Short mmCIF file of C-alpha atoms in Angstrom, two decimals:
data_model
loop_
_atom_site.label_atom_id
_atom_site.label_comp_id
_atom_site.label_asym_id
_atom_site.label_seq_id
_atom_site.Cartn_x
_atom_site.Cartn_y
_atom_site.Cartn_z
CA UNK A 1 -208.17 156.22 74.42
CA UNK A 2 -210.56 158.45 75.84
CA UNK A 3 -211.34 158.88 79.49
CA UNK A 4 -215.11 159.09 78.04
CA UNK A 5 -215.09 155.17 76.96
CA UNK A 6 -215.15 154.10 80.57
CA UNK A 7 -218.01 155.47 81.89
CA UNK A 8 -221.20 153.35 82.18
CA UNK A 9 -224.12 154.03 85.19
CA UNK A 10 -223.47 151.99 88.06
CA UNK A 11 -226.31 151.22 90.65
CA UNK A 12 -225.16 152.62 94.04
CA UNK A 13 -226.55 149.35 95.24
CA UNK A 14 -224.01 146.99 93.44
CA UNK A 15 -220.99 148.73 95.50
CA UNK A 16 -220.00 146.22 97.69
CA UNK A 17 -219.72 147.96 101.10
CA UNK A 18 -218.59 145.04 103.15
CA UNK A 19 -216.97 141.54 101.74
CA UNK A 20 -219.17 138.83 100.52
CA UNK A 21 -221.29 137.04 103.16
CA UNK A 22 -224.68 135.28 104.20
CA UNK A 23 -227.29 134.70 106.42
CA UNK A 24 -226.96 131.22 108.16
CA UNK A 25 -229.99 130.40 110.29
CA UNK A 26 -229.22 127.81 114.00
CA UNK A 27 -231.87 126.13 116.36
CA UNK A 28 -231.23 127.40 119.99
CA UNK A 29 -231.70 124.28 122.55
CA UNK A 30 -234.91 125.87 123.49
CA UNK A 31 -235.96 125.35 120.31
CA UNK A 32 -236.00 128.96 118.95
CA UNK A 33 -234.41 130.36 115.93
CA UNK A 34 -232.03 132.54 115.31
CA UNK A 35 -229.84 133.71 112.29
CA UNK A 36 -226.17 135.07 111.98
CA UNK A 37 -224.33 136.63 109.57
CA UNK A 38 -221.47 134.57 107.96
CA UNK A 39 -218.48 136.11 105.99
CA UNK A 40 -216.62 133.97 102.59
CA UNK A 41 -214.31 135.91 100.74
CA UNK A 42 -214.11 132.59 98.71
CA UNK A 43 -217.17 133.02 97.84
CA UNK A 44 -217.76 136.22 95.62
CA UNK A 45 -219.00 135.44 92.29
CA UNK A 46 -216.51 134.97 89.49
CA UNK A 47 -216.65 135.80 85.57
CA UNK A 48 -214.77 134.43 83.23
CA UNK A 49 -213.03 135.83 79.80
CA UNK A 50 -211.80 134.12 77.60
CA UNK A 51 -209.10 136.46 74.96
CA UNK A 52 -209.74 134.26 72.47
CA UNK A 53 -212.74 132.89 71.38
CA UNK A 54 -214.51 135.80 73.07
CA UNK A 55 -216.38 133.23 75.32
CA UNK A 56 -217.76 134.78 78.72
CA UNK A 57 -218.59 132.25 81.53
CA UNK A 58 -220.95 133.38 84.65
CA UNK A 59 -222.57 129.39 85.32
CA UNK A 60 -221.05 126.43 86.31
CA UNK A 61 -221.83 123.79 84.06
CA UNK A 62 -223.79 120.66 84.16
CA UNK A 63 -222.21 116.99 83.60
CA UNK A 64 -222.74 117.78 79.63
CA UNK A 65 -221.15 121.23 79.60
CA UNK A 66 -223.96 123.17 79.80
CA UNK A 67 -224.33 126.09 81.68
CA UNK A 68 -226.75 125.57 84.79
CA UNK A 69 -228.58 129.60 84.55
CA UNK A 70 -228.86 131.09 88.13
CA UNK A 71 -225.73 128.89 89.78
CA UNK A 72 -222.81 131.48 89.08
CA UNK A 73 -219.06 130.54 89.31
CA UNK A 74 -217.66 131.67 92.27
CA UNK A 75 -214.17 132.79 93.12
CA UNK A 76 -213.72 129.16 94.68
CA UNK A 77 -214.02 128.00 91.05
CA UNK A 78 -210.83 130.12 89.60
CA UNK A 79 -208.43 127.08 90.37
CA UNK A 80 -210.45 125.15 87.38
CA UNK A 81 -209.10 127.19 84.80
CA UNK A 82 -205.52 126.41 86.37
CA UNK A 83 -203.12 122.93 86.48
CA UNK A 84 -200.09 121.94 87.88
CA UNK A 85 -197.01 123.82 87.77
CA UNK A 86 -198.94 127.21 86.56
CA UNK A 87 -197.84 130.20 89.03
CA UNK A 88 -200.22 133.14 90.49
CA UNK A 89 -198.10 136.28 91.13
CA UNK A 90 -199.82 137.81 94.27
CA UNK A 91 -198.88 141.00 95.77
CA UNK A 92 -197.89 140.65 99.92
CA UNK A 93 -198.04 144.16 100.76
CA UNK A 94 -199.79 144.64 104.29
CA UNK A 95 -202.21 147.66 104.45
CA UNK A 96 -201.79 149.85 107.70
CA UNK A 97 -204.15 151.71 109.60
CA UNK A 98 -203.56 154.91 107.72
CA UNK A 99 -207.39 157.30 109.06
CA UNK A 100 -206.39 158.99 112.54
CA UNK A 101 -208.84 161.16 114.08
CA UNK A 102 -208.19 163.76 116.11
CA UNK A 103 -209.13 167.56 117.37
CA UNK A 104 -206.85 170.81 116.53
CA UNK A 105 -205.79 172.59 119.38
CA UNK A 106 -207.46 175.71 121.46
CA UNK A 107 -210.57 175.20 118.85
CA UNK A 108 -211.14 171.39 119.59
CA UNK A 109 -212.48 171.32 116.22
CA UNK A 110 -212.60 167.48 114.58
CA UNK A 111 -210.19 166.54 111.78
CA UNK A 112 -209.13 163.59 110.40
CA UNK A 113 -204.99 162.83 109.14
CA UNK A 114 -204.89 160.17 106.73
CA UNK A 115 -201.32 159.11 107.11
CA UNK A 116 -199.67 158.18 103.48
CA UNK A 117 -195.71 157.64 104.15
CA UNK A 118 -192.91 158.11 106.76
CA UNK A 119 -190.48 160.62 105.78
CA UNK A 120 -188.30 160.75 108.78
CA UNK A 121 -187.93 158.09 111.33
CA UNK A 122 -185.67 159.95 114.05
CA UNK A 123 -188.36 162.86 114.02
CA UNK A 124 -191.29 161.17 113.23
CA UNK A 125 -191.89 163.15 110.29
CA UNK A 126 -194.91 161.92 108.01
CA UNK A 127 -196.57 162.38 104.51
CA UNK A 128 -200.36 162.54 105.21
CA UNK A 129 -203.51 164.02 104.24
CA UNK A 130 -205.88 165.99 106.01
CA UNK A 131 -209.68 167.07 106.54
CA UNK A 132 -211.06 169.49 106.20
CA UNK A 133 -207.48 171.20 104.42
CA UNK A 134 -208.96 174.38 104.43
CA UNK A 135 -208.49 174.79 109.02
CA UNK A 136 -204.91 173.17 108.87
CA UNK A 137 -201.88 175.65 108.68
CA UNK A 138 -197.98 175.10 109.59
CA UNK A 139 -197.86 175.43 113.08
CA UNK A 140 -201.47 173.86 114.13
CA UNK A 141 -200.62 171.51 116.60
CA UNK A 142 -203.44 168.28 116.84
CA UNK A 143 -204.30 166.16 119.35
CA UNK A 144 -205.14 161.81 118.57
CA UNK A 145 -206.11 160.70 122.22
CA UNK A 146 -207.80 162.02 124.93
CA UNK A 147 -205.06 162.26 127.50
CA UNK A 148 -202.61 164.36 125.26
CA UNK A 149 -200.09 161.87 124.68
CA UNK A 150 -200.05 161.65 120.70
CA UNK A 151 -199.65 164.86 119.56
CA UNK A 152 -198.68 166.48 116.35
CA UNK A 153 -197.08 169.89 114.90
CA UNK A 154 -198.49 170.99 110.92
CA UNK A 155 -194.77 171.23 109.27
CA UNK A 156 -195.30 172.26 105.75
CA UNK A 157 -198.10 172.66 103.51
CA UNK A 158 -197.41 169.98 100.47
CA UNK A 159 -200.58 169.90 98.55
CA UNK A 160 -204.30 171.47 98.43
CA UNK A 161 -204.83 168.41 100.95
CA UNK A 162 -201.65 167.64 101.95
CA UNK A 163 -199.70 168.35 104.57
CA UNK A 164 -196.31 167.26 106.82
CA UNK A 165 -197.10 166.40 110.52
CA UNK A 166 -193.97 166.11 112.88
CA UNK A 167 -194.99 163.94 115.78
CA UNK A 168 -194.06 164.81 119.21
CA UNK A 169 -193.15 161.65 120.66
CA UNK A 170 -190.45 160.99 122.99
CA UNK A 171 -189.51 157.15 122.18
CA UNK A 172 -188.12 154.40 120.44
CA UNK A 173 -188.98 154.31 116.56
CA UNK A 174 -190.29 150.86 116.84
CA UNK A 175 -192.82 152.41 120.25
CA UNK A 176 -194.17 155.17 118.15
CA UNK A 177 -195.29 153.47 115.75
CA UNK A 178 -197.31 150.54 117.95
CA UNK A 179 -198.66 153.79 119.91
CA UNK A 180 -199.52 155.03 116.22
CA UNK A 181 -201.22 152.70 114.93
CA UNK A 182 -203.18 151.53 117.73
CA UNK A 183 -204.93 155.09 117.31
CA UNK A 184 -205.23 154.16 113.70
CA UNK A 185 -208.23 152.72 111.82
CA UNK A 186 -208.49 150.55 108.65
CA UNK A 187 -208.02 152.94 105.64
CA UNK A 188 -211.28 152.04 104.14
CA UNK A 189 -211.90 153.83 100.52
CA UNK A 190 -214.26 156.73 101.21
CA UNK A 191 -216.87 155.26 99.20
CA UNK A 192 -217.31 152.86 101.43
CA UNK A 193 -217.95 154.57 104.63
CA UNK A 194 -220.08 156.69 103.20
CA UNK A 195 -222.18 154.27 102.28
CA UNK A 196 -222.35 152.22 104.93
CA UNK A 197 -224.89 153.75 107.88
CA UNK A 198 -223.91 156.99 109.35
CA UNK A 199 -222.14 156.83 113.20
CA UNK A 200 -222.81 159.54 115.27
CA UNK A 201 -219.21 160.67 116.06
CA UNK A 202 -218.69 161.69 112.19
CA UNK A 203 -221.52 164.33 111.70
CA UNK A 204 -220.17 166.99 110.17
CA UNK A 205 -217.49 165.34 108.36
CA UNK A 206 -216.20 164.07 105.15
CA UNK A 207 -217.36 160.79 105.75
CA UNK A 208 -220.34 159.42 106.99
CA UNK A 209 -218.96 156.23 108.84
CA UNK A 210 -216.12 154.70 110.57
CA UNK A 211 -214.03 151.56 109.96
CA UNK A 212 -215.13 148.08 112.01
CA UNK A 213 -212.75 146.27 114.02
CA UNK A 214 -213.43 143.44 111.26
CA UNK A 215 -212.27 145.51 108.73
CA UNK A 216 -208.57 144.59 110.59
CA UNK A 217 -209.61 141.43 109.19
CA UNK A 218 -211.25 142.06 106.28
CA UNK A 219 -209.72 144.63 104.45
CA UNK A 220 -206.18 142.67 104.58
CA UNK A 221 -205.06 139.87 102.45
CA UNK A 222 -204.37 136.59 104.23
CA UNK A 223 -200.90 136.37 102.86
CA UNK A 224 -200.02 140.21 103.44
CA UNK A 225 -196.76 140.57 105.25
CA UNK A 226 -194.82 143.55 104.20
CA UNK A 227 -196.71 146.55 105.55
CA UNK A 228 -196.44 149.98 103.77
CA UNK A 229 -199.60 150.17 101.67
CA UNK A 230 -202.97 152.62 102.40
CA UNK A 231 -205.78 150.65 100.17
CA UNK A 232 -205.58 146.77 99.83
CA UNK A 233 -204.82 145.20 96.55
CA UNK A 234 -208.40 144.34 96.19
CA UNK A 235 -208.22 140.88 94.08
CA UNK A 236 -206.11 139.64 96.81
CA UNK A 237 -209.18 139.82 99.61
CA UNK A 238 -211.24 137.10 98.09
CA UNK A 239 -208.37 134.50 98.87
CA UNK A 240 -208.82 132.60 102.10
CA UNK A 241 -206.22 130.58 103.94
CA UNK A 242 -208.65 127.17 102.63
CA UNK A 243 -208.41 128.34 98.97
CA UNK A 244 -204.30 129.03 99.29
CA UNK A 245 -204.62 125.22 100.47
CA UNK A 246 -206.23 123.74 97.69
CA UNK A 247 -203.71 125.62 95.34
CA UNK A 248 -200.71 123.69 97.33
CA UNK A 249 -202.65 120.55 96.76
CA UNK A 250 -203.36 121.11 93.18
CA UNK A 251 -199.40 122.11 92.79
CA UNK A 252 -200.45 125.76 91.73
CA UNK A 253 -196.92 127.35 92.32
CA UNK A 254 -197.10 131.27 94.19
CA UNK A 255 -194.95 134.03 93.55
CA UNK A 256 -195.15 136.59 96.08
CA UNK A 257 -193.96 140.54 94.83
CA UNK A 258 -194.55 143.74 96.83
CA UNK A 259 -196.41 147.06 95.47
CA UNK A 260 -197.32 149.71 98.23
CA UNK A 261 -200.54 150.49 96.52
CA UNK A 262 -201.57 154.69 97.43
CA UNK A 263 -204.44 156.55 97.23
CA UNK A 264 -203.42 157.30 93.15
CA UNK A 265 -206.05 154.20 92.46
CA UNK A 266 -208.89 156.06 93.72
CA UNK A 267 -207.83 160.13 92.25
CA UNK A 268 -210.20 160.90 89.75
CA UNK A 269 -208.73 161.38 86.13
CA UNK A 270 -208.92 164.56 85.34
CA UNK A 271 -208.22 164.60 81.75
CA UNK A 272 -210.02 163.50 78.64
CA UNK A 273 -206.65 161.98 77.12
CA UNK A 274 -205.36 159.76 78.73
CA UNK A 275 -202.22 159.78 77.72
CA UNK A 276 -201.67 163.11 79.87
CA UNK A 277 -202.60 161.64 82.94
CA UNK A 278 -199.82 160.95 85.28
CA UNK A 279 -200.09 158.52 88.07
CA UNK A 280 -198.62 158.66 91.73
CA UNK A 281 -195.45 156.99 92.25
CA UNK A 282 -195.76 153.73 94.43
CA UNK A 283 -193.16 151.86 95.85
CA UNK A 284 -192.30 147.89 94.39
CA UNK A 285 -190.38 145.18 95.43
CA UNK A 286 -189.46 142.24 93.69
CA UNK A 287 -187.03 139.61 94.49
CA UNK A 288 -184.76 137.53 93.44
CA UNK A 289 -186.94 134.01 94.69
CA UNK A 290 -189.67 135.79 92.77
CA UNK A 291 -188.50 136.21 89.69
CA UNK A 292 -186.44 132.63 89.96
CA UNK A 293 -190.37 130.97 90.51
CA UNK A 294 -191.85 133.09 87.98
CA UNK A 295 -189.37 132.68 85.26
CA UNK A 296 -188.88 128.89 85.93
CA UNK A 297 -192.88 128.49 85.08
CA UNK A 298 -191.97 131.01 81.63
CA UNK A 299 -189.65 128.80 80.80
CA UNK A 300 -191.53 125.64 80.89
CA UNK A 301 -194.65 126.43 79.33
CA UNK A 302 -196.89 126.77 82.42
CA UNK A 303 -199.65 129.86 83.02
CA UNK A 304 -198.42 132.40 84.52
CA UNK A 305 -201.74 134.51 86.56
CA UNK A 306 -201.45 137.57 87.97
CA UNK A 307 -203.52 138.21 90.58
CA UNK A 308 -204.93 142.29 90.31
CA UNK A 309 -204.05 145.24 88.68
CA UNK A 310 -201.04 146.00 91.23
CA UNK A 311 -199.27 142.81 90.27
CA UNK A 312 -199.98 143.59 86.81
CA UNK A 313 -198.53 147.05 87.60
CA UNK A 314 -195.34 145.25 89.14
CA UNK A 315 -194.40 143.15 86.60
CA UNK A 316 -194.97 145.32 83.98
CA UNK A 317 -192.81 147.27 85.61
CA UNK A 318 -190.48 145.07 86.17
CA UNK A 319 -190.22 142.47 82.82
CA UNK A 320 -187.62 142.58 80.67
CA UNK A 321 -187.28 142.33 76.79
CA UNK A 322 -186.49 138.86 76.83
CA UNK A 323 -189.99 138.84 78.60
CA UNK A 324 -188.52 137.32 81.79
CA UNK A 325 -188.84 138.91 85.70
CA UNK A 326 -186.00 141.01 86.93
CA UNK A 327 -185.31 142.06 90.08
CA UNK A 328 -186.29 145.41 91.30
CA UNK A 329 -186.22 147.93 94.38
CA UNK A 330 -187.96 151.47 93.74
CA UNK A 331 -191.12 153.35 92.72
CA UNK A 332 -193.17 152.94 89.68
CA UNK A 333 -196.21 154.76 88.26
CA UNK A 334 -197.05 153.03 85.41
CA UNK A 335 -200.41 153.59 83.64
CA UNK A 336 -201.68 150.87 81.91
CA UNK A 337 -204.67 151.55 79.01
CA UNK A 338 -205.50 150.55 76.51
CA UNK A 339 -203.68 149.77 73.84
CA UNK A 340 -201.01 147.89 75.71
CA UNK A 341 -198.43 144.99 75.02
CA UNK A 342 -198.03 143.14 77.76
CA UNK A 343 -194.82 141.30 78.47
CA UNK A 344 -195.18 139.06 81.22
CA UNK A 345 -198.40 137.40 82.51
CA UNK A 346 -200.90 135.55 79.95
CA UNK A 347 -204.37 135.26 82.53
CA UNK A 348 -205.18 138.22 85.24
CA UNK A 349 -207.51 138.34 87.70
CA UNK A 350 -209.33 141.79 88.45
CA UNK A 351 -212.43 143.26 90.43
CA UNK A 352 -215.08 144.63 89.03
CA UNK A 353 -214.42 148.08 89.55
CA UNK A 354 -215.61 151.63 89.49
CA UNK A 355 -216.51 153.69 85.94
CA UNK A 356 -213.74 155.88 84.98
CA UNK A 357 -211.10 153.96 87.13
CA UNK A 358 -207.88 153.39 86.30
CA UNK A 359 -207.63 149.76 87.46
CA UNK A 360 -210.67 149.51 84.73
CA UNK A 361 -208.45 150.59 82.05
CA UNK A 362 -205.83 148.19 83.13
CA UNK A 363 -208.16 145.63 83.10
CA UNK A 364 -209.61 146.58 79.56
CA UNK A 365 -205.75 146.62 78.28
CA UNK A 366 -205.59 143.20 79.02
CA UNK A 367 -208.65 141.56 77.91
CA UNK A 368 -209.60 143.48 75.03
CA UNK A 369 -211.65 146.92 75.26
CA UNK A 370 -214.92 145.59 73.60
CA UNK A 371 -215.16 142.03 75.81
CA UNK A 372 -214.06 143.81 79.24
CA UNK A 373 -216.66 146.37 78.78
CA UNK A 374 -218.95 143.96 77.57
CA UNK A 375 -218.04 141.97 81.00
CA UNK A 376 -218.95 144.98 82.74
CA UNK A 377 -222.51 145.40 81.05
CA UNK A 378 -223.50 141.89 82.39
CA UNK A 379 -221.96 142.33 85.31
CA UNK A 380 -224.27 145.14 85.70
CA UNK A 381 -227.22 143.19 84.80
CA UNK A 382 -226.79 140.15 86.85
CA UNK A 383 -226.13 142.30 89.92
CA UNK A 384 -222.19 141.30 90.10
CA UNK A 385 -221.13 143.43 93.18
CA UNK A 386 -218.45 146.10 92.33
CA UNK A 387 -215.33 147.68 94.42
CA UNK A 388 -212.51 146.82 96.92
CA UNK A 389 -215.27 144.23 98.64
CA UNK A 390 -216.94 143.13 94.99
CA UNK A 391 -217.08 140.04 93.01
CA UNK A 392 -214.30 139.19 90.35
CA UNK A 393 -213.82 138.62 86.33
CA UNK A 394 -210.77 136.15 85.39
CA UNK A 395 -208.71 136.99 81.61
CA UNK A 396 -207.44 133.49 80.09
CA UNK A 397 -206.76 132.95 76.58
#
């Protein structure tokens, strides 16, 4: 397919810039009003496809099955497409706080150092990013606190943008990395904070805005566990610890695997073809309690869901070609378009995501080209909210 297929206009006010919420108005005890803002991740909307009959659902339905117009599903609603014994493969990777900003020595000048990957524990060598590229050369030494203590030597050049940064930190592994990260902010895509009003300690930079301390909260699944990932697998985020609940109750079985996802989700395709695009390499891990959960369900008829285009990336990865789970301990960059036969999962869960992205196309691969994009169009015209914080569209058959 052509990278041309998946571009459609977009409304910059249907990017969801913060997760879904509302305004809940209280009576003080002197009798005035007041109103405060109240955050669901539960609560997104929810569309539904359905791979064979071509059937999309937006409105819950009245006691006769009819569709009530103007009450949409919501993601609440995604266990009533699901019964006992069915399994959702989620994805338990734990997103740290990757944006540092700092100042380069003698020139004080601002940058930011968007850490990607340790590359050397003893020396505290890293993989990052930085802004603006163009000021940072091997041997630029940059400074992350005010009294001097975090401090950080340009190594090598690796990319146009990329660069390794030796820290110079005198302490335990485990130390330098709570000292680290406590200097660290929520990796929030750059979409985001550039939409989201401007704070006055980023003029002049890349980005407009800086990360909330909610965003700890709310740009982390409430399963993640196994930190090593720089964006959140987005799906995951509308999932709230009362939702997880109701699955136990219902007997929805959950598989937990582990992709790192990296910044290759949000690099712009370059190519018209896309079979010549390559992606970045992310690490996976699957286990063996996984696959024995996920293949048990296979095995005895059940749905198996997976929840966002990283899982889908995982197991894809992962499935055999007796179409069962296998273990697995590496680095996959699998790109997943359209056409594609999948092997593992039969329903998916995906956001409604950006034109031209690649978790678009996997999401097109697996619901048909035509229906996904049709999705898209009424997502568009309903006002569905897109991105990492948007609403969701659920594949069955």
């Amino acid at each position: 397919m052509k990278l041309s297929q998946f571009k459609f206009k977009l409304p910059e006010e249907l990017v969801a810039l913060y997760p879904h919420s509302f305004m809940r108005e209280f009576t003080n005890d002197d009798g005035t009003k007041g109103s405060i803002r109240v955050t669901r991740r539960d609560e997104s909307r929810l569309m539904v496809l359905h791979r064979t009959t071509g059937e999309i659902e937006m409105y819950r339905k009245d006691a006769k099955g009819n569709p009530i117009e103007g009450e949409y599903l919501d993601f609440r609603n995604l266990l009533d497409y699901f019964d006992e014994h069915d399994t959702f493969i989620l994805n338990d990777t734990k997103v740290f706080p990757a944006r540092l900003y700092g100042t380069k020595e003698k020139t004080d000048a601002k940058i930011e150092v968007f850490i990607l990957r340790e590359l050397n524990r003893e020396t505290h060598l890293w993989d990052v990013l930085v802004e603006p590229a163009r000021k940072i050369r091997i041997g630029n030494k940059l400074f992350f606190d005010e009294v001097g203590t975090m401090v950080a030597e340009v190594y090598d050049n690796t990319t146009s943008r990329g660069r390794s940064l030796r820290f110079l930190y005198d302490c335990s592994h485990e130390q330098f990395r709570e000292d680290l990260f406590a200097l660290g902010e929520m990796p929030l895509p750059t979409y985001i904070l550039n939409g989201r009003p401007e704070h006055p300690e980023m003029k002049g930079m890349h980005v407009r805005s800086r990360a909330l301390p909610e965003d700890s909260e709310y740009f982390q699944c409430v399963y993640a566990k196994n930190e090593g990932a720089v964006t959140a697998p987005a799906t995951g985020l509308h999932f709230s610890r009362e939702l997880m609940k109701r699955m136990e109750i219902k007997g929805i079985h959950t598989a937990f695997i582990t992709l790192h996802c990296g910044l290759g989700n949000f690099t712009p395709i370059e190519v018209e073809d896309l079979t010549k695009h390559k992606m970045d390499s992310e690490q996976m891990i699957i286990t063996k309690k996984a696959c024995d959960i996920v293949n048990r369900t296979r095995k005895e008829g059940h749905r198996l869901c997976a929840i966002g285009t990283s899982v889908l990336k995982a197991t894809e990865t992962a499935v055999g070609t007796d179409g069962m789970l296998k273990e697995y301990n590496g680095w996959t960059s699998k790109f997943i378009f359209p056409k594609y036969d999948f092997g593992l999962a039969d329903s998916m869960v995906a956001n409604f995501y950006h034109p031209e992205s690649t978790m678009v196309m996997a999401t097109a691969a697996f619901g048909g080209y035509e229906k996904v994009m049709e999705c898209y169009d009424l997502a568009v015209k309903h006002g569905y909210k897109f991105g990492c914080f948007g609403d969701s569209l659920l594949i069955v058959d």
